[in-house]
Each structure stands twice: as C-alpha cells, then as structure tokens.
Amino acid sequence: MDEEIQFYLDELAESMAKALAHVNVEMSRIRAGKASPAMLDGLRVDYYGTPTPVSQIANISAPDARSLLIKPWEKNMVVEVAKAIKNSDLGLNPVSDADGVRLNIPAMTEERRRDLVKQAKNESEAGKVRVRGIRKDVNESLRKLLKEGASEDAVKSAEEKVQKTTDTYIAEVDKTFSKKESEIMTI
C-alpha cells in the first residue's frame, strides 16, 4: 500500500507542476506594456492552407520596448502574417515592408492596465481551482486505499503531505500573479 500512496503523491506533484506551468504560460500571453515575442504565441498564419504558429514560419524579435519585428523565412509569407495579425484579437496594426512586418505596441491606458490585471487575476484563480481539483482527486484516491486496507496513519500522513503540496503550489500561483500585476501596472 505504501507504494500506491507514494505513487499518488508523485502524481500530485507532477499534476500541480503542470497546472502551475499552464498558469505561467497564460500569464506570459498577457501584455504587460512592453513588446514581447510571447504576445504572438497564439497567432496562427495560413501557411499553404495549414494554420501554423507564426513562430514556426518566422523570426520574431523585439528591437525595442515598443515594437516587434516579424521576419518570415519566406518573403511571400509577409502578406499572410500581416493578414493574420489584422484578423486576430491582438488589436495591433501591422506595418509591412519588403522583408518583414513591424508591430508598434501602443502605450497602455490606466483602464487597459486594470483590465489586464483582472485577466491575470482570473487566470490565477483558474490555476488555483485546478490545483484544488487535483488535491480533491488525490485525497479521494487515498480514501479508497483506506477502504482497501491501507493503514489509517499512512493515509492521514499522506493527506497532510497533499495539503502541504497544495499550499505550496497555491502560494506559487499567487506569487506569479503578484509579479504579473506589478509588471502590468509599471509604466
């Protein structure tokens, strides 16, 4: 039974690490005032009939804090990249030239900053819900082991470890949110 308990504890840590990684990815997509190639992570470009992530067909760089430069490896893709940006929900106007697309990132208003903080807060709450859901599932599995004959002390000890791990990951999600909030609110 001890191996099964350890299996659940290992699975718990792995699942919670994935939930935290997901929160970090979602936070990186939220624009924080300065240009970042990660802003275009969700953007797909029609590449010969196949929706393809822009990062797989072009080099994306941030020459300064207020602009992004997208240089497709194939010159004929400049038009497709510009079209994909216009049709996206990024709210940016692409400027095309012979070998690339430039995006000028406008300065954010106070209202837009507050909206982005709300969006970040929602992502952190969703991450906490995922972590708590994982805790619930593992605790239910541990209780099943108790019914199957595992010692009560071993299950109680495992449940305490589950709670400590949960608390650790919730604190990490909060730390990620606080960092993103200060990043967004910094002008």
Coordinates of C-alpha atoms in Angstrom, one line a residue:
M1 CA 0.0 0.0 0.0
D2 CA 2.9 2.4 0.7
E3 CA 4.0 2.2 -2.9
E4 CA 0.4 3.2 -4.0
I5 CA 0.4 6.1 -1.6
Q6 CA 3.8 7.3 -2.9
F7 CA 2.5 6.9 -6.5
Y8 CA -0.4 9.2 -5.7
L9 CA 1.9 11.8 -4.0
D10 CA 4.3 11.7 -7.0
E11 CA 1.3 12.1 -9.4
L12 CA 0.1 15.0 -7.3
A13 CA 3.4 16.9 -7.6
E14 CA 3.6 16.3 -11.3
S15 CA 0.0 17.4 -12.0
M16 CA 0.3 20.5 -9.8
A17 CA 3.6 21.4 -11.6
K18 CA 1.7 21.2 -14.9
A19 CA -1.1 23.4 -13.6
L20 CA 1.5 26.0 -12.4
A21 CA 3.3 25.8 -15.8
H22 CA -0.1 26.4 -17.5
V23 CA -0.7 29.5 -15.4
N24 CA 2.8 30.8 -16.3
V25 CA 2.1 30.3 -20.0
E26 CA -1.2 32.1 -19.8
M27 CA 0.4 34.9 -17.8
S28 CA 3.1 35.3 -20.4
R29 CA 0.5 35.9 -23.0
I30 CA -0.9 38.9 -21.2
R31 CA 0.7 42.0 -22.5
A32 CA 2.5 44.0 -19.8
G33 CA 3.3 47.2 -21.6
K34 CA 6.5 46.2 -23.3
A35 CA 6.8 44.3 -26.5
S36 CA 7.4 40.5 -26.1
P37 CA 7.6 37.8 -28.8
A38 CA 5.4 35.7 -26.5
M39 CA 2.5 38.1 -27.3
L40 CA 2.2 36.3 -30.6
D41 CA 2.3 32.7 -29.2
G42 CA -1.4 32.1 -30.0
L43 CA -1.2 33.6 -33.5
R44 CA -1.7 31.2 -36.4
V45 CA -0.8 32.0 -40.0
D46 CA -2.2 30.3 -43.1
Y47 CA 0.9 28.5 -44.4
Y48 CA 0.0 26.9 -47.7
G49 CA -3.5 26.0 -46.4
T50 CA -2.4 24.9 -42.9
P51 CA -2.9 27.1 -39.8
T52 CA 0.7 27.3 -38.4
P53 CA 2.1 29.1 -35.4
V54 CA 3.8 32.3 -36.5
S55 CA 6.9 31.3 -34.6
Q56 CA 7.4 28.3 -36.9
I57 CA 7.5 30.3 -40.1
A58 CA 9.2 33.5 -39.0
N59 CA 11.8 35.0 -36.7
I60 CA 10.2 37.3 -34.0
S61 CA 12.2 39.9 -32.2
A62 CA 11.7 42.9 -30.0
P63 CA 14.1 45.6 -31.3
D64 CA 12.9 47.9 -28.6
A65 CA 10.3 48.1 -25.8
R66 CA 7.5 49.4 -28.1
S67 CA 7.8 47.3 -31.2
L68 CA 8.0 43.7 -32.6
L69 CA 9.7 42.7 -35.8
I70 CA 8.5 39.6 -37.6
K71 CA 10.7 38.4 -40.4
P72 CA 9.2 35.4 -42.3
W73 CA 11.8 32.9 -43.7
E74 CA 9.8 33.0 -47.0
K75 CA 9.2 36.5 -48.4
N76 CA 5.8 35.6 -49.8
M77 CA 4.6 35.0 -46.2
V78 CA 4.8 38.7 -45.2
V79 CA 1.3 39.3 -46.6
E80 CA -0.1 36.2 -44.8
V81 CA 1.5 37.3 -41.5
A82 CA 0.1 40.8 -41.7
K83 CA -3.4 39.4 -42.6
A84 CA -3.3 37.0 -39.6
I85 CA -2.4 39.9 -37.3
K86 CA -5.2 42.1 -38.6
N87 CA -7.7 39.3 -38.2
S88 CA -6.6 38.4 -34.7
D89 CA -7.8 39.9 -31.4
L90 CA -4.5 41.5 -30.6
G91 CA -5.7 44.9 -31.6
L92 CA -2.5 45.8 -33.4
N93 CA -1.9 47.3 -36.8
P94 CA 0.9 45.6 -38.8
V95 CA 3.1 47.7 -41.0
S96 CA 4.6 45.6 -43.8
D97 CA 7.7 46.2 -45.9
A98 CA 9.7 44.0 -48.3
D99 CA 11.1 41.6 -45.8
G100 CA 9.0 41.7 -42.7
V101 CA 6.2 43.0 -40.6
R102 CA 6.6 45.6 -37.8
L103 CA 4.2 45.9 -35.0
N104 CA 4.1 49.1 -32.9
I105 CA 2.8 48.4 -29.5
P106 CA 0.8 51.4 -28.2
A107 CA 1.3 52.6 -24.6
M108 CA -1.5 51.3 -22.4
T109 CA -4.1 53.4 -20.7
E110 CA -4.9 53.1 -17.0
E111 CA -8.2 51.4 -17.8
R112 CA -6.5 48.8 -20.1
R113 CA -4.0 48.1 -17.3
R114 CA -6.8 47.4 -14.9
D115 CA -8.5 45.1 -17.4
L116 CA -5.2 43.2 -17.9
V117 CA -4.8 42.8 -14.1
K118 CA -8.4 41.4 -14.0
Q119 CA -7.5 39.0 -16.7
A120 CA -4.4 37.9 -14.8
K121 CA -6.4 37.5 -11.7
N122 CA -8.9 35.3 -13.5
E123 CA -6.0 33.1 -14.8
S124 CA -4.5 32.8 -11.3
E125 CA -7.9 31.9 -9.9
A126 CA -8.4 29.2 -12.6
G127 CA -4.9 27.9 -11.7
K128 CA -5.9 27.7 -8.0
V129 CA -9.1 25.8 -8.9
R130 CA -7.1 23.3 -11.0
V131 CA -4.7 22.8 -8.1
R132 CA -7.5 22.3 -5.6
G133 CA -9.2 19.9 -8.0
I134 CA -6.0 17.8 -8.2
R135 CA -5.9 17.8 -4.4
K136 CA -9.5 16.6 -4.2
D137 CA -8.9 13.8 -6.7
V138 CA -5.8 12.6 -4.8
N139 CA -7.5 12.7 -1.5
E140 CA -10.4 10.6 -2.9
S141 CA -7.9 8.1 -4.2
L142 CA -6.2 7.9 -0.7
R143 CA -9.6 7.4 1.0
K144 CA -10.2 4.5 -1.4
L145 CA -6.9 3.0 -0.3
L146 CA -8.0 3.3 3.3
K147 CA -11.1 1.2 2.5
E148 CA -8.9 -1.3 0.7
G149 CA -6.9 -1.9 3.9
A150 CA -4.2 0.8 4.0
S151 CA -3.2 2.0 7.5
E152 CA -5.1 5.0 8.7
D153 CA -1.9 6.6 9.9
A154 CA -0.2 6.3 6.5
V155 CA -3.3 7.8 4.7
K156 CA -3.5 10.7 7.3
S157 CA 0.2 11.4 6.8
A158 CA -0.3 11.3 3.0
E159 CA -3.2 13.7 3.2
E160 CA -1.1 16.1 5.3
K161 CA 1.6 16.0 2.6
V162 CA -1.1 16.6 -0.1
Q163 CA -2.2 19.7 1.8
K164 CA 1.3 21.0 2.2
T165 CA 2.0 20.5 -1.5
T166 CA -1.3 22.2 -2.4
D167 CA -0.4 25.2 -0.1
T168 CA 3.0 25.4 -1.8
Y169 CA 1.5 25.5 -5.3
I170 CA -1.2 28.0 -4.4
A171 CA 1.5 30.3 -3.0
E172 CA 3.4 29.9 -6.3
V173 CA 0.3 30.8 -8.3
D174 CA -0.2 33.9 -6.0
K175 CA 3.5 34.9 -6.5
T176 CA 3.1 34.6 -10.2
F177 CA 0.0 36.8 -10.2
S178 CA 1.7 39.4 -7.9
K179 CA 4.7 39.6 -10.3
K180 CA 2.5 39.9 -13.3
E181 CA 0.3 42.6 -11.6
S182 CA 3.4 44.7 -10.8
E183 CA 4.7 44.2 -14.3
I184 CA 1.4 45.4 -15.8
M185 CA 1.0 48.4 -13.5
T186 CA 4.6 49.6 -14.0
I187 CA 4.5 52.4 -16.6

